[in-house]
mmCIF file of C-alpha atoms in Angstrom:
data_model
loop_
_atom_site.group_PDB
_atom_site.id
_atom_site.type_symbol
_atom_site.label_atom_id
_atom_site.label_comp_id
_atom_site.label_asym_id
_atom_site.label_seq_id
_atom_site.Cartn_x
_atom_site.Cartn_y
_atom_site.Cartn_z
ATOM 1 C CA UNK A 1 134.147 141.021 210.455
ATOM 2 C CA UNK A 2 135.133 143.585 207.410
ATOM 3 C CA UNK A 3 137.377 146.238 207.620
ATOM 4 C CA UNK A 4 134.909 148.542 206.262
ATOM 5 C CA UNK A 5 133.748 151.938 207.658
ATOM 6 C CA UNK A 6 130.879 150.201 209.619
ATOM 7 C CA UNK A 7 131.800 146.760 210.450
ATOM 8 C CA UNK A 8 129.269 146.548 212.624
ATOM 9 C CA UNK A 9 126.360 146.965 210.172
ATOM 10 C CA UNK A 10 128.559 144.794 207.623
ATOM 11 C CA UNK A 11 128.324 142.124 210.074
ATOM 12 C CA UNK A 12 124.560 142.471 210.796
ATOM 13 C CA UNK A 13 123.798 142.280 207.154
ATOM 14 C CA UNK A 14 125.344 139.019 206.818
ATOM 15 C CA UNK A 15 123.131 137.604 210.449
ATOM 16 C CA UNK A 16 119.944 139.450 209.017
ATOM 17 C CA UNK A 17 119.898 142.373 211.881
ATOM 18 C CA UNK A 18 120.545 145.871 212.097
ATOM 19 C CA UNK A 19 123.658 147.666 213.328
ATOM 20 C CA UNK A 20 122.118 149.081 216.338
ATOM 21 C CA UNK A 21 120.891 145.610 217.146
ATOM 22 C CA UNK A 22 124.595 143.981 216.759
ATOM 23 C CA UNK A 23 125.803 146.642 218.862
ATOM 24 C CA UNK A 24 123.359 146.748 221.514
ATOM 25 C CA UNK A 25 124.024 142.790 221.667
ATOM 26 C CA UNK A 26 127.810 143.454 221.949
ATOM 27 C CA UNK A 27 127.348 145.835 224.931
ATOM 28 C CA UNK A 28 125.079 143.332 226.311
ATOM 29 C CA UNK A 29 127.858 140.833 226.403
ATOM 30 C CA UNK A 30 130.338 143.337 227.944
ATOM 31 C CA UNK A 31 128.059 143.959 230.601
ATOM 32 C CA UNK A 32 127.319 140.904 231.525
ATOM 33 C CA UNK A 33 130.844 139.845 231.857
ATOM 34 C CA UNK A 34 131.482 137.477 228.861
ATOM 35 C CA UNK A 35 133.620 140.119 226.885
ATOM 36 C CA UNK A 36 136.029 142.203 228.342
ATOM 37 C CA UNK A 37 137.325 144.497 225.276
ATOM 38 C CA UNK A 38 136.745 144.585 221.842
ATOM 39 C CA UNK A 39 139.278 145.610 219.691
ATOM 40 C CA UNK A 40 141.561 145.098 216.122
ATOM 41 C CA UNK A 41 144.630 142.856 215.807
ATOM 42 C CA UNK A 42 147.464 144.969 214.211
ATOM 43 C CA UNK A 43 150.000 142.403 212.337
ATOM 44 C CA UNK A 44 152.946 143.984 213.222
ATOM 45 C CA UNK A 45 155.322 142.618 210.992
ATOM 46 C CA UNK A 46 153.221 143.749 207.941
ATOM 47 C CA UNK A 47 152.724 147.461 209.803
ATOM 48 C CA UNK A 48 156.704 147.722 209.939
ATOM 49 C CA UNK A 49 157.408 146.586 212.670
ATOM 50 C CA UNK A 50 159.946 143.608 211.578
ATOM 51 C CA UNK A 51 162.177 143.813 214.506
ATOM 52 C CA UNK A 52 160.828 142.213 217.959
ATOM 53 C CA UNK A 53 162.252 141.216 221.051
ATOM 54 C CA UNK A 54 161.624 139.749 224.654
ATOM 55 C CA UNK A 55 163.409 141.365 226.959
ATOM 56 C CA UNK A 56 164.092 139.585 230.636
ATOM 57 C CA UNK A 57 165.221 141.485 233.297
ATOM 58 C CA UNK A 58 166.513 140.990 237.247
ATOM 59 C CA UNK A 59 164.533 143.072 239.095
ATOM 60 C CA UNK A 60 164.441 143.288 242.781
ATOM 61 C CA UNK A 61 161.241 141.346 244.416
ATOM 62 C CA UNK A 62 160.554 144.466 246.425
ATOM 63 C CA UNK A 63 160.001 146.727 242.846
ATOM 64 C CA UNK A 64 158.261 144.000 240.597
ATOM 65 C CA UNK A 65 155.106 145.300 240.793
ATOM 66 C CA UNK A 66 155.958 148.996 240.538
ATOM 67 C CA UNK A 67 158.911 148.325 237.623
ATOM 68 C CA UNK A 68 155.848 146.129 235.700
ATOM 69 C CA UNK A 69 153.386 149.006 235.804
ATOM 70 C CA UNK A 70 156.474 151.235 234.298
ATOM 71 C CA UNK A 71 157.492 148.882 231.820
ATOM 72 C CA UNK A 72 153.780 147.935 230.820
ATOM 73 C CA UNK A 73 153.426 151.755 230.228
ATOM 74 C CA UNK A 74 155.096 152.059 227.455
ATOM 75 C CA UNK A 75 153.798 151.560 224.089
ATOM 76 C CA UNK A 76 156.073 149.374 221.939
ATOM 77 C CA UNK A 77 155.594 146.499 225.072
ATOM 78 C CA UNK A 78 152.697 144.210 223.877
ATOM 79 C CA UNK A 79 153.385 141.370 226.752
ATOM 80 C CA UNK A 80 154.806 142.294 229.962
ATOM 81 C CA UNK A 81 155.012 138.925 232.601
ATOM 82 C CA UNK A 82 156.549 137.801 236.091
ATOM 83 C CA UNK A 83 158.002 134.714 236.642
ATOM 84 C CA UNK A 84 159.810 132.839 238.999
ATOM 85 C CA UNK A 85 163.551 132.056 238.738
ATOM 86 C CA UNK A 86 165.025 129.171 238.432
ATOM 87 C CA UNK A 87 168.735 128.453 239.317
ATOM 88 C CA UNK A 88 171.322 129.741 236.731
ATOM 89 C CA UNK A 89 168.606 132.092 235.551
ATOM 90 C CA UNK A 90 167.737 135.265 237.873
ATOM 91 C CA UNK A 91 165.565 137.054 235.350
ATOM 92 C CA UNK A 92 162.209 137.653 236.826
ATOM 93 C CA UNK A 93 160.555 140.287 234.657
ATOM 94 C CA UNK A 94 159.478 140.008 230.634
ATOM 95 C CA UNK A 95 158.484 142.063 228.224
ATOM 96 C CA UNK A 96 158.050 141.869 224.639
ATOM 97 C CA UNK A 97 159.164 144.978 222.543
ATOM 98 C CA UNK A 98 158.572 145.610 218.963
ATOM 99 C CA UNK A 99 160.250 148.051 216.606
ATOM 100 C CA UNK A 100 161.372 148.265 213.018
ATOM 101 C CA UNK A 101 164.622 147.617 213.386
ATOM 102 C CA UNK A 102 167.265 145.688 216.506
ATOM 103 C CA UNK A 103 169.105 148.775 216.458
ATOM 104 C CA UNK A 104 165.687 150.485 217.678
ATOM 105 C CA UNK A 105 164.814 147.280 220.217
ATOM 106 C CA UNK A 106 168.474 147.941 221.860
ATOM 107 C CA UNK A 107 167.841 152.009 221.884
ATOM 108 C CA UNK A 108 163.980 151.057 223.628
ATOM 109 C CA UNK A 109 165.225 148.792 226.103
ATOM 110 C CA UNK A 110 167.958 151.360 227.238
ATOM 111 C CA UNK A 111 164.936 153.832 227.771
ATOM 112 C CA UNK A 112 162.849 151.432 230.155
ATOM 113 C CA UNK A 113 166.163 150.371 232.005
ATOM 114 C CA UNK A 114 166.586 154.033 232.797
ATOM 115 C CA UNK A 115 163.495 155.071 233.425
ATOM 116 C CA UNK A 116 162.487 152.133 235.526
ATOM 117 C CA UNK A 117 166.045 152.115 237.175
ATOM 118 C CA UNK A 118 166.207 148.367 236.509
ATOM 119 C CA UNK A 119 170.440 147.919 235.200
ATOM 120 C CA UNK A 120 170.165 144.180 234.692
ATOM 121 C CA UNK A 121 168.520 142.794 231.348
ATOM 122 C CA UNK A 122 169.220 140.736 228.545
ATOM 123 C CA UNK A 123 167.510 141.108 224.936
ATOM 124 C CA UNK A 124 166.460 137.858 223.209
ATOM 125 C CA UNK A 125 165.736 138.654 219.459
ATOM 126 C CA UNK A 126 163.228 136.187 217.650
ATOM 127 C CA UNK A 127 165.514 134.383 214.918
ATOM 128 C CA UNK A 128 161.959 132.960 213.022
ATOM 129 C CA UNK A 129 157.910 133.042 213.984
ATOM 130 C CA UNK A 130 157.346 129.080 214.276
ATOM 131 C CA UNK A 131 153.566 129.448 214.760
ATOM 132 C CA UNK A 132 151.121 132.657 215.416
ATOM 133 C CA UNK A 133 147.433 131.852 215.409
ATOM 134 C CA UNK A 134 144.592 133.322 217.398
ATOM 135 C CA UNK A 135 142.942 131.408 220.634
ATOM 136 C CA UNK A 136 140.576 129.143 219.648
ATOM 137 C CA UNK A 137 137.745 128.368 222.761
ATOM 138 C CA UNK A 138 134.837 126.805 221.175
ATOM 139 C CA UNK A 139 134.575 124.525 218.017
#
């Protein structure tokens, strides 16, 4: 699909149909439940934003659900999980943070500690990206 100022008629033109045609089929799609959004893929690391981090944190099992929705709120978290514990490892909560610089990660996660009143985290910087590549369902 082009980055264009219509994409949606670029991409027609190159299927032989119109633009209202390619988005009437979209919305057709949504509607019927095989797409759920639509939307562009911002490569953060080429945007700026060099600096990323997961953050796990030890949140009571009482809050999760409640401290989720508040970290999941904020918009430098692109992931935001629960998992179980395992023994030797009490973290239960994880999001991934992005920013342009660690210093910036560090001064973020202080913010969500506070405002989600969670005291008990830990910051795990990515040293290298090993692999990023889209899902691929069909062939």
């Amino acid at each position: 699909m082009g980055d264009g100022p219509r994409p949606f008629a670029d991409l027609g033109r190159r299927v032989g149909l119109d633009e209202d045609r390619v988005v009437a089929m979209i919305r057709g799609l949504r509607e019927r439940g095989f797409l759920r959004r639509f939307g562009a893929t911002l490569r953060h690391q080429r945007s700026g934003f060099t600096a990323n981090a997961m953050v796990a944190w030890q949140v009571e099992p009482a809050r999760i659900e409640e401290v989720g929705r508040i970290m999941a709120a904020f918009d430098e978290v692109t992931h935001c999980y629960q998992r179980r514990t395992t023994p030797g490892w009490s973290r239960n909560l994880y999001t991934m943070i992005h920013a342009a610089t660690p210093e910036e990660c560090r001064i973020l996660a202080e913010k969500m500690a506070r405002t989600a009143g969670v005291a008990d985290y830990e910051l795990l910087f990515s040293n290298e990206e090993l692999k990023k590549t889209s899902m691929r369902y069909f062939k």
